[in-house]
Coordinates of C-alpha atoms in Angstrom, one line a residue:
M1 CA 17.1 15.9 5.9
I2 CA 18.0 12.4 6.9
N3 CA 15.5 13.3 10.1
D4 CA 12.5 16.2 8.4
L5 CA 12.0 13.6 5.4
W6 CA 11.6 10.3 7.8
Y7 CA 9.5 8.9 5.3
K8 CA 12.6 8.1 3.2
N9 CA 13.7 5.2 5.6
A10 CA 10.7 3.5 7.1
V11 CA 8.6 0.9 7.2
V12 CA 5.1 0.5 6.9
Y13 CA 2.1 -1.3 8.5
C14 CA -1.1 -1.3 7.1
L15 CA -4.2 -2.5 8.7
S16 CA -7.8 -1.8 9.1
V17 CA -9.5 -0.9 12.4
E18 CA -12.3 -3.4 11.8
T19 CA -10.1 -6.4 11.5
F20 CA -7.3 -6.6 14.1
M21 CA -8.7 -6.6 17.7
D22 CA -12.4 -6.4 18.9
S23 CA -12.3 -5.5 23.1
N24 CA -15.9 -4.0 22.8
G25 CA -17.7 -7.6 22.5
D26 CA -19.6 -6.9 19.1
G27 CA -17.2 -8.4 16.7
I28 CA -16.1 -5.5 15.0
G29 CA -12.3 -4.5 15.9
D30 CA -12.1 -0.8 16.8
F31 CA -9.6 1.8 18.2
Q32 CA -9.3 0.8 22.2
G33 CA -8.4 -3.1 21.1
L34 CA -6.2 -1.2 18.1
Q35 CA -4.8 0.7 21.8
R36 CA -4.1 -2.6 23.6
R37 CA -1.7 -4.0 20.2
L38 CA 0.1 -0.7 19.8
D39 CA 2.9 -2.5 21.9
Y40 CA 2.7 -5.9 19.1
I41 CA 2.9 -3.3 16.2
S42 CA 5.5 -1.6 17.9
G43 CA 7.6 -4.9 18.5
L44 CA 7.7 -5.4 15.3
G45 CA 10.0 -1.8 14.5
V46 CA 7.5 -0.5 12.5
S47 CA 8.1 3.4 11.0
A48 CA 4.3 4.1 10.5
V49 CA 0.6 2.7 10.1
W50 CA -1.6 3.3 7.2
L51 CA -5.0 3.0 8.6
M52 CA -8.7 2.0 6.0
P53 CA -11.1 3.8 6.4
F54 CA -12.8 4.4 9.8
Q55 CA -15.0 7.1 9.3
T56 CA -18.6 7.4 9.3
S57 CA -20.0 4.5 6.6
P58 CA -23.1 2.6 6.0
G59 CA -20.2 0.2 4.8
R60 CA -21.3 -1.1 2.0
D61 CA -17.9 -0.7 0.5
D62 CA -15.6 -1.7 3.6
G63 CA -15.6 2.3 4.5
Y64 CA -14.6 4.1 1.0
D65 CA -18.4 5.0 1.0
V66 CA -17.5 7.7 3.3
S67 CA -21.3 9.9 5.2
D68 CA -19.3 11.4 7.3
Y69 CA -15.5 13.1 7.1
Y70 CA -15.7 14.7 10.6
N71 CA -16.3 11.2 13.0
V72 CA -15.8 7.8 13.0
D73 CA -18.2 5.4 12.7
P74 CA -20.0 4.5 15.8
R75 CA -19.1 0.5 15.3
Y76 CA -15.2 1.3 16.1
G77 CA -15.9 4.0 18.9
T78 CA -14.9 8.0 19.0
L79 CA -13.1 10.4 18.8
G80 CA -11.7 10.3 21.9
D81 CA -11.2 6.6 20.9
F82 CA -9.6 7.7 18.1
V83 CA -7.4 11.0 19.6
E84 CA -5.8 7.9 22.6
F85 CA -4.4 6.1 19.5
T86 CA -2.3 8.9 18.1
H87 CA -1.8 9.3 21.7
G88 CA -0.2 6.0 22.5
A89 CA 1.5 5.7 18.7
R90 CA 3.5 8.9 19.3
Q91 CA 4.6 7.9 23.0
R92 CA 5.9 4.5 20.2
G93 CA 7.7 6.6 18.1
I94 CA 4.8 5.5 15.7
R95 CA 3.8 7.7 12.7
V96 CA -0.1 7.4 11.9
L97 CA -1.7 7.4 8.2
I98 CA -5.0 7.5 7.7
D99 CA -7.3 6.9 3.8
L100 CA -8.4 10.3 2.7
V101 CA -11.6 9.2 0.2
V102 CA -12.1 12.5 -1.4
N103 CA -12.9 11.2 -5.1
H104 CA -16.2 10.0 -4.1
T105 CA -19.0 9.9 -1.4
S106 CA -21.3 7.3 0.1
N107 CA -24.7 8.1 -1.2
E108 CA -26.0 8.4 2.6
H109 CA -23.9 11.5 2.9
P110 CA -26.1 14.4 3.8
W111 CA -24.4 16.8 1.0
F112 CA -25.4 14.0 -1.8
Q113 CA -28.4 14.0 -0.3
D114 CA -29.3 17.7 0.0
A115 CA -27.9 18.0 -3.2
R116 CA -30.6 15.6 -5.1
S117 CA -33.3 16.8 -3.2
N118 CA -32.9 20.7 -4.9
P119 CA -31.3 22.2 -8.3
E120 CA -30.4 25.2 -6.0
S121 CA -29.1 23.3 -3.3
Y122 CA -25.3 25.1 -2.1
Y123 CA -24.3 20.6 -2.9
R124 CA -25.8 20.4 -6.8
D125 CA -22.7 21.4 -8.6
W126 CA -20.1 19.6 -4.8
Y127 CA -21.6 16.8 -7.5
I128 CA -21.6 15.8 -11.4
W129 CA -24.9 15.6 -12.9
S130 CA -26.8 15.0 -17.1
D131 CA -29.4 15.4 -18.2
K132 CA -29.3 13.0 -20.7
K133 CA -27.2 8.9 -19.9
P134 CA -23.7 9.9 -21.5
A135 CA -23.2 8.0 -24.4
N136 CA -19.6 6.5 -22.9
A137 CA -21.6 5.5 -19.8
N138 CA -20.5 1.5 -20.1
E139 CA -17.0 2.9 -20.3
G140 CA -14.6 3.5 -17.3
M141 CA -16.2 0.8 -14.6
V142 CA -13.2 0.6 -11.7
F143 CA -14.8 -2.8 -10.9
P144 CA -15.3 -4.0 -14.3
G145 CA -18.1 -7.2 -14.0
V146 CA -19.3 -5.6 -11.2
Q147 CA -20.1 -2.5 -12.4
K148 CA -22.1 -2.1 -15.0
T149 CA -22.2 2.0 -15.9
T150 CA -20.3 4.8 -14.5
W151 CA -23.7 7.1 -14.7
T152 CA -26.7 6.3 -13.0
Y153 CA -30.3 7.5 -12.7
D154 CA -31.4 9.4 -9.6
E155 CA -35.4 9.1 -9.7
K156 CA -35.4 12.7 -6.9
A157 CA -32.9 14.5 -9.1
R158 CA -34.3 13.7 -11.5
Q159 CA -31.0 13.9 -13.1
Y160 CA -27.7 11.3 -13.8
Y161 CA -25.3 11.5 -11.0
F162 CA -21.3 10.3 -11.9
H163 CA -19.2 6.9 -10.5
R164 CA -16.0 6.1 -11.7
F165 CA -16.7 3.5 -8.8
Y166 CA -20.5 1.3 -7.6
E167 CA -23.6 3.3 -7.7
F168 CA -23.4 4.3 -4.3
Q169 CA -20.6 6.6 -4.4
P170 CA -21.2 9.3 -6.7
D171 CA -18.2 11.4 -7.0
L172 CA -17.4 14.8 -5.9
N173 CA -16.7 17.2 -8.3
T174 CA -13.1 18.4 -7.6
S175 CA -13.1 21.2 -9.2
N176 CA -14.9 23.8 -7.6
P177 CA -13.1 25.3 -5.2
H178 CA -16.0 24.8 -2.9
V179 CA -15.1 21.3 -2.6
Q180 CA -11.5 21.8 -2.5
A181 CA -10.9 24.4 -0.1
E182 CA -13.5 21.1 2.7
I183 CA -10.5 18.6 1.4
L184 CA -8.7 20.7 3.2
K185 CA -10.5 21.1 5.9
I186 CA -11.0 17.8 6.3
M187 CA -6.8 17.1 6.1
G188 CA -6.6 20.0 8.3
F189 CA -9.3 18.2 11.2
W190 CA -7.1 14.7 11.2
I191 CA -3.9 16.7 11.8
Q192 CA -4.9 18.4 14.8
L193 CA -6.6 14.6 16.5
G194 CA -2.5 14.0 16.3
V195 CA -1.9 12.1 12.0
S196 CA 0.9 12.4 9.7
G197 CA -0.7 11.9 6.5
F198 CA -2.8 10.2 4.2
R199 CA -3.0 7.9 2.1
M200 CA -4.7 9.5 -1.3
D201 CA -7.3 6.9 -2.6
A202 CA -7.5 7.7 -6.4
V203 CA -5.9 10.0 -6.9
P204 CA -5.8 10.0 -11.1
F205 CA -9.7 10.4 -10.6
V206 CA -9.9 12.8 -7.9
I207 CA -7.6 15.1 -9.9
A208 CA -9.2 14.3 -13.4
E209 CA -11.8 16.4 -14.8
K210 CA -15.3 15.5 -14.6
G211 CA -18.1 15.6 -16.8
A212 CA -20.7 14.6 -19.4
D213 CA -19.2 16.1 -21.5
V214 CA -15.7 15.0 -20.8
K215 CA -14.4 13.0 -23.8
K216 CA -10.6 12.8 -22.3
P217 CA -10.5 13.8 -18.6
R218 CA -7.3 16.2 -18.3
A219 CA -5.4 16.0 -14.7
Q220 CA -5.7 19.3 -12.7
F221 CA -1.8 18.6 -11.2
D222 CA -1.8 22.2 -9.4
M223 CA -4.7 21.5 -7.2
L224 CA -1.8 18.1 -5.9
R225 CA 0.5 21.0 -4.8
V226 CA -2.3 22.8 -2.8
F227 CA -3.0 19.5 -0.6
R228 CA 0.9 19.7 -0.4
E229 CA 1.5 23.2 0.5
F230 CA -1.3 22.6 2.9
L231 CA -0.1 19.9 5.0
Q232 CA 3.4 21.9 5.9
W233 CA 2.0 24.6 6.4
R234 CA -0.4 23.3 8.9
L235 CA 2.2 20.2 9.9
G236 CA 5.9 20.4 8.0
D237 CA 6.9 16.7 8.3
S238 CA 3.3 15.0 7.5
I239 CA 3.0 13.9 3.7
I240 CA 0.7 12.3 1.1
L241 CA 1.4 8.8 -0.3
A242 CA -0.8 8.9 -3.1
E243 CA -2.2 5.9 -4.9
A244 CA -2.0 6.3 -8.1
N245 CA -1.3 3.8 -10.7
V246 CA -0.1 5.1 -14.1
V247 CA 2.7 4.7 -16.1
P248 CA 6.3 5.5 -15.9
K249 CA 6.0 8.8 -17.9
E250 CA 3.6 9.8 -15.5
N251 CA 5.5 9.6 -12.5
L252 CA 7.0 12.9 -12.2
A253 CA 4.0 15.1 -12.8
Y254 CA 2.8 13.1 -9.5
F255 CA 5.6 14.4 -7.5
G256 CA 6.4 17.5 -9.1
D257 CA 9.3 18.4 -11.3
D258 CA 10.9 20.2 -8.2
G259 CA 9.3 17.5 -5.5
D260 CA 6.4 20.2 -4.9
R261 CA 3.4 17.5 -4.7
M262 CA 3.0 13.9 -3.5
Q263 CA 5.9 12.5 -1.1
M264 CA 5.2 9.5 -1.9
M265 CA 3.5 7.7 -4.2
F266 CA 2.9 3.3 -4.7
N267 CA 5.1 2.0 -6.9
F268 CA 2.3 -0.7 -9.1
H269 CA 4.3 -0.5 -11.7
V270 CA 7.2 -2.3 -10.4
N271 CA 5.2 -4.7 -8.0
Q272 CA 3.7 -5.7 -11.2
A273 CA 6.6 -7.1 -12.2
L274 CA 8.1 -8.1 -9.7
F275 CA 5.4 -10.7 -9.4
Y276 CA 6.1 -11.5 -13.4
A277 CA 9.2 -11.8 -11.8
L278 CA 8.2 -14.5 -9.0
A279 CA 6.1 -16.4 -11.2
S280 CA 8.0 -16.9 -14.5
G281 CA 11.7 -16.6 -12.4
D282 CA 13.2 -13.6 -14.9
A283 CA 14.5 -11.2 -13.1
R284 CA 15.0 -8.8 -16.3
P285 CA 11.2 -7.1 -16.4
L286 CA 11.8 -6.6 -12.9
A287 CA 14.9 -5.1 -13.2
K288 CA 13.6 -2.8 -16.3
A289 CA 10.9 -1.6 -14.1
I290 CA 12.7 0.0 -11.5
V291 CA 14.6 1.7 -14.4
N292 CA 12.0 2.8 -15.2
T293 CA 10.7 4.9 -11.9
S294 CA 14.2 5.5 -11.0
D295 CA 13.6 8.8 -12.1
R296 CA 11.8 11.2 -9.4
P297 CA 12.7 14.1 -6.7
E298 CA 15.1 13.9 -4.1
T299 CA 12.0 14.8 -1.8
G300 CA 9.9 12.1 -3.5
Q301 CA 10.0 8.5 -2.2
W302 CA 7.9 5.3 -3.7
G303 CA 5.7 2.7 -1.4
M304 CA 7.1 -0.1 -1.6
F305 CA 4.0 -3.4 -1.8
L306 CA 3.6 -6.8 -2.3
R307 CA -0.1 -7.5 -1.6
N308 CA -2.7 -5.0 -0.1
H309 CA -5.8 -4.6 0.8
D310 CA -7.1 -4.7 -2.8
E311 CA -6.5 -7.1 -5.4
L312 CA -3.6 -8.3 -6.9
D313 CA -3.7 -5.4 -10.2
L314 CA -2.3 -7.0 -13.9
G315 CA -3.2 -4.4 -15.5
R316 CA 0.4 -3.4 -16.3
L317 CA 1.7 -6.3 -17.8
T318 CA 1.2 -7.7 -21.6
E319 CA -0.7 -10.2 -21.8
K320 CA 1.0 -13.2 -22.3
Q321 CA 2.8 -11.8 -18.9
R322 CA -0.6 -11.1 -17.2
Q323 CA -1.6 -15.2 -18.2
K324 CA 1.7 -16.2 -16.7
V325 CA 0.9 -14.5 -13.6
F326 CA -2.8 -16.2 -13.6
S327 CA -1.0 -19.6 -14.5
V328 CA 0.6 -19.6 -11.8
F329 CA -0.8 -17.3 -8.3
G330 CA -4.8 -17.9 -9.5
P331 CA -5.5 -20.3 -11.9
D332 CA -8.6 -20.9 -11.1
K333 CA -11.4 -18.7 -11.8
N334 CA -12.4 -18.2 -8.5
M335 CA -9.1 -16.4 -7.6
Q336 CA -9.3 -13.9 -10.2
L337 CA -10.9 -10.6 -9.9
Y338 CA -12.2 -7.4 -12.1
D339 CA -10.9 -9.1 -15.7
R340 CA -7.3 -7.4 -14.0
G341 CA -5.9 -9.1 -10.7
I342 CA -5.6 -11.7 -8.1
R343 CA -7.7 -11.5 -5.0
R344 CA -5.4 -14.0 -2.9
R345 CA -3.1 -12.9 -0.3
L346 CA 0.7 -13.9 -0.5
A347 CA 1.0 -17.2 1.6
P348 CA -1.0 -19.6 -0.5
M349 CA -0.4 -17.5 -3.6
L350 CA 3.1 -18.7 -2.4
E351 CA 1.8 -22.5 -1.6
N352 CA 3.0 -21.6 2.4
D353 CA 6.2 -22.8 0.9
R354 CA 8.3 -20.6 3.5
R355 CA 11.6 -20.4 1.5
R356 CA 9.4 -18.5 -1.5
L357 CA 7.8 -16.5 1.3
E358 CA 10.8 -15.2 2.7
L359 CA 12.1 -14.1 -1.2
A360 CA 9.6 -12.3 -1.9
Y361 CA 9.6 -10.4 1.8
S362 CA 13.3 -9.3 1.2
L363 CA 12.9 -8.5 -2.4
L364 CA 10.3 -6.2 -0.6
F365 CA 12.9 -4.4 1.5
S366 CA 15.1 -4.5 -0.9
L367 CA 13.9 -2.5 -3.8
P368 CA 13.8 1.4 -4.0
G369 CA 11.9 2.5 -2.1
T370 CA 9.4 2.3 1.7
P371 CA 8.4 -1.2 2.5
V372 CA 5.1 -1.1 2.9
V373 CA 3.5 -4.9 4.7
R374 CA 0.2 -5.4 5.7
Y375 CA -1.2 -6.9 8.7
G376 CA -1.5 -10.5 8.9
D377 CA 1.8 -11.2 6.4
E378 CA 4.2 -10.9 8.8
I379 CA 2.6 -14.3 11.0
G380 CA 1.6 -15.8 6.8
M381 CA -1.9 -15.0 7.2
G382 CA -4.0 -16.6 4.5
D383 CA -7.2 -16.0 3.0
D384 CA -11.0 -17.8 2.5
L385 CA -12.1 -17.5 -1.5
S386 CA -15.9 -18.2 -0.3
L387 CA -15.8 -14.3 1.1
P388 CA -16.7 -12.5 -2.2
E389 CA -14.9 -10.1 -4.1
R390 CA -12.1 -8.3 -1.8
N391 CA -13.2 -9.8 1.3
C392 CA -11.0 -12.9 1.0
A393 CA -7.8 -11.3 1.7
R394 CA -9.7 -8.8 4.3
T395 CA -10.7 -11.4 7.7
P396 CA -9.5 -10.9 11.0
M397 CA -6.0 -11.4 12.3
Q398 CA -4.8 -14.4 14.3
W399 CA -3.3 -13.6 17.4
S400 CA -4.1 -16.9 19.7
A401 CA -5.6 -20.3 19.5
E402 CA -8.4 -19.1 21.2
P403 CA -12.6 -19.1 20.0
H404 CA -12.2 -16.9 16.6
G405 CA -8.8 -16.9 16.9
G406 CA -8.4 -14.2 20.2
F407 CA -10.0 -11.2 17.9
T408 CA -13.4 -11.4 19.4
K409 CA -15.7 -12.5 22.9
N410 CA -18.4 -12.4 20.1
D411 CA -20.2 -15.4 19.1
K412 CA -19.2 -13.5 15.2
P413 CA -16.8 -11.6 14.1
V414 CA -17.7 -8.8 11.6
L415 CA -16.2 -11.9 8.9
P416 CA -15.5 -15.5 9.6
V417 CA -11.8 -15.8 11.3
I418 CA -10.0 -18.4 8.3
S419 CA -10.6 -21.7 10.6
A420 CA -10.0 -24.9 8.4
G421 CA -6.2 -25.9 6.9
P422 CA -2.8 -25.1 7.3
L423 CA -3.2 -21.9 7.6
G424 CA -6.3 -21.3 10.4
F425 CA -6.2 -19.9 13.8
R426 CA -5.1 -22.7 15.7
Y427 CA -2.0 -23.7 13.4
L428 CA -1.3 -20.4 12.5
N429 CA -1.3 -16.9 14.7
V430 CA 1.1 -14.4 16.7
A431 CA 1.1 -16.6 20.2
E432 CA 2.2 -19.8 18.3
Q433 CA 4.9 -17.7 16.9
R434 CA 5.9 -15.7 18.9
R435 CA 7.2 -18.9 20.9
D436 CA 9.5 -19.7 17.6
P437 CA 12.3 -18.2 17.2
D438 CA 13.1 -19.7 13.7
S439 CA 8.6 -18.8 13.1
M440 CA 7.6 -15.9 10.3
L441 CA 6.9 -13.5 12.9
N442 CA 10.3 -13.7 14.3
W443 CA 11.9 -13.7 10.2
T444 CA 10.2 -10.6 9.4
E445 CA 11.3 -8.6 12.4
R446 CA 15.0 -9.5 12.0
L447 CA 14.3 -8.3 8.4
I448 CA 12.3 -4.7 9.6
R449 CA 15.2 -4.1 11.9
M450 CA 18.2 -4.6 9.1
R451 CA 16.4 -2.9 6.6
K452 CA 15.8 0.3 9.1
E453 CA 19.9 -0.4 9.1
V454 CA 20.1 0.2 5.9
P455 CA 19.3 3.3 4.8
E456 CA 21.2 3.3 1.2
I457 CA 17.8 1.4 0.2
G458 CA 15.7 4.2 1.2
W459 CA 18.4 7.4 0.0
G460 CA 20.2 6.1 -2.3
A461 CA 21.3 5.0 -6.3
C462 CA 20.1 2.2 -6.7
T463 CA 22.5 -0.2 -10.0
A464 CA 21.4 -3.8 -11.3
L465 CA 24.5 -5.4 -11.8
N466 CA 25.2 -8.2 -14.5
T467 CA 25.3 -11.5 -13.1
G468 CA 25.2 -13.4 -15.8
D469 CA 21.6 -15.6 -15.0
N470 CA 18.0 -13.8 -15.7
G471 CA 17.1 -15.2 -13.3
V472 CA 19.9 -13.6 -10.1
L473 CA 19.0 -10.1 -9.1
A474 CA 21.5 -8.0 -8.0
L475 CA 20.9 -4.6 -7.1
R476 CA 23.8 -2.1 -5.8
Y477 CA 22.5 1.1 -3.3
D478 CA 25.1 3.7 -3.0
W479 CA 24.8 6.8 -1.0
R480 CA 27.8 9.3 1.0
D481 CA 30.5 7.0 0.0
N482 CA 28.8 3.6 1.8
S483 CA 26.8 0.7 -0.7
V484 CA 24.8 -2.1 0.4
L485 CA 24.1 -5.5 -2.1
I486 CA 21.7 -7.2 -2.3
V487 CA 21.3 -10.8 -4.6
H488 CA 17.9 -12.8 -5.1
N489 CA 17.5 -16.2 -7.0
L490 CA 14.7 -16.8 -8.4
H491 CA 15.2 -20.1 -9.3
S492 CA 13.6 -23.2 -7.8
R493 CA 16.7 -24.7 -8.0
P494 CA 20.9 -23.9 -6.9
V495 CA 22.6 -21.3 -9.3
E496 CA 26.3 -20.4 -9.2
V497 CA 26.4 -17.0 -10.2
T498 CA 30.2 -14.6 -10.8
F499 CA 29.7 -10.4 -10.6
V500 CA 31.9 -7.9 -10.1
V501 CA 30.4 -5.2 -7.8
G502 CA 32.2 -2.0 -9.7
I503 CA 33.1 0.4 -7.6
G504 CA 36.5 -0.5 -6.8
E505 CA 39.0 -2.3 -4.4
H506 CA 36.0 -1.4 -1.3
G507 CA 34.3 -3.9 -3.7
D508 CA 36.4 -6.0 -3.4
L509 CA 34.9 -7.6 0.5
L510 CA 31.5 -7.8 1.4
I511 CA 30.1 -9.1 4.1
D512 CA 26.9 -10.4 4.7
I513 CA 24.7 -9.2 7.2
A514 CA 21.7 -11.6 6.4
D515 CA 23.9 -15.1 7.9
G516 CA 27.1 -14.1 8.0
G517 CA 28.2 -16.5 4.7
N518 CA 31.3 -13.0 2.9
S519 CA 32.9 -12.9 -0.1
E520 CA 35.9 -11.9 -1.1
A521 CA 36.5 -11.5 -4.8
D522 CA 39.6 -13.1 -6.8
A523 CA 42.2 -11.6 -8.7
N524 CA 40.0 -10.0 -11.2
G525 CA 37.6 -8.9 -8.5
R526 CA 34.9 -10.8 -9.6
H527 CA 32.6 -13.2 -7.0
R528 CA 31.7 -16.1 -7.1
L529 CA 28.5 -17.0 -5.6
L530 CA 26.6 -20.7 -5.4
L531 CA 22.8 -19.6 -4.2
D532 CA 20.2 -22.2 -3.2
A533 CA 16.8 -22.1 -4.6
Y534 CA 14.6 -19.4 -3.7
A535 CA 18.3 -17.9 -1.8
Y536 CA 18.8 -14.2 -1.0
R537 CA 21.9 -12.3 0.2
W538 CA 22.4 -8.9 2.0
F539 CA 25.7 -7.7 2.0
R540 CA 27.9 -4.5 3.3
V541 CA 30.6 -3.8 0.9
G542 CA 34.1 -3.2 2.2
G543 CA 33.4 -4.0 5.8
L544 CA 31.6 -2.7 8.7
D545 CA 33.5 0.1 9.2
Y546 CA 31.0 1.9 6.7
L547 CA 29.8 4.6 9.6
L548 CA 32.9 5.2 9.9
R549 CA 33.1 6.5 6.4
R550 CA 29.7 7.7 5.5
R551 CA 28.9 11.6 4.6
E552 CA 27.3 13.8 6.1
V553 CA 26.0 14.9 2.9

């Protein structure tokens, strides 16, 4: 089972082809350039890469407005280039996950153009139409403050069409069995070209009932089982990583009570609690969020993340908690987005403080699930707040101190490389950090290696220990007679804590696998730790002979 469910103890690296490396000289990243950086990605030690959209698109929403699901956008190369990339990744033991954006298409997609041209079109019912503008057309926008409505009038169709996102992204009628069959066909196509799975975009909207008469959309969860069965029929160990920002009581509906739906889901609940913990120094809501999302099937797994390609969504926090996070990490209105989130990258949010960055990533890698790392965060890349909306955090990778950070030989990249300040490419880049054994890059590589050697986090049961300090989080993982304990001090000051590991005599000895500072319990079985500000400790419980004690089942 441990080999079959590869995603249970993996590390995923998220990147955009467009912003990673350009070898065509046109200022836009491409698959040939990405293939040339596979050795770098392999050197990080990650298990899989997740590619943001690269299919043919007008590019009005960074590729999420797809106009051809069966081709590569010419700016990035050809299908042949993509296959060479997946082949090179497979040679290095790296799986490839790609975005599956099937909640909507571009309004330039041939399906929509045919649908709007004729009421009798085969594709007319592939979209959602209404003769009149529904009364709730100004509700449910995904991008409030930017988006004005969810129904737009089309002059050619002489009807309104539904779009949960921008007006140039008409929603597909996913209740239509022909649309569902097409989604399976899309997945099958990319599986044949070397893909190991999909990050499915906006899953709650994909499976929701849609229409002018729908007041409270019902989720069609059986659709997820159909997707799962098809994938495992085509490729047994392929997965779907679902983007579903839902409340904890709905989680099992997406995983399936018997684990027969989504293999993985992003844990937005823990992510938001994590940022509140970092902002407030209070670990209690984070520990509670971990408990609230602990119920999942054996085959299900959480995708844990800090920042991703979107804004940091704080919509699930209380108003008081949200304002606390805003005040610490995004105090200026220009740093906020959609009335609910922060659009900055991690390093500037944490004031480029190495101690806080290490704490944040140590927390990420020690949460119960599979860590997902965003490109550039391994070197502490910054953002460009002069760029609109989410583009500020989607700038090109900074490879060297050469022009445009070594991203392109063109006079102008698709987005400007960050050049000003201490996070500019002249000072912050891969080449410089590669030469420094104490750099963020080399520290991240060591963290990834350490995390992959601790399968208890991905597979085991998680218990939060009482440390007597609300700002110190101690998580113990137990799996097959092996245990690990990871402790984090969220305070900006040193603290001393005492605690009991709670698993008998094995808990009397803690071996620090991060820096070698071990701990032995006193006569009462209590450990006493002195933790510096923002300190973290990774302990192997009971000694380094744990592999000799690990059970097979």
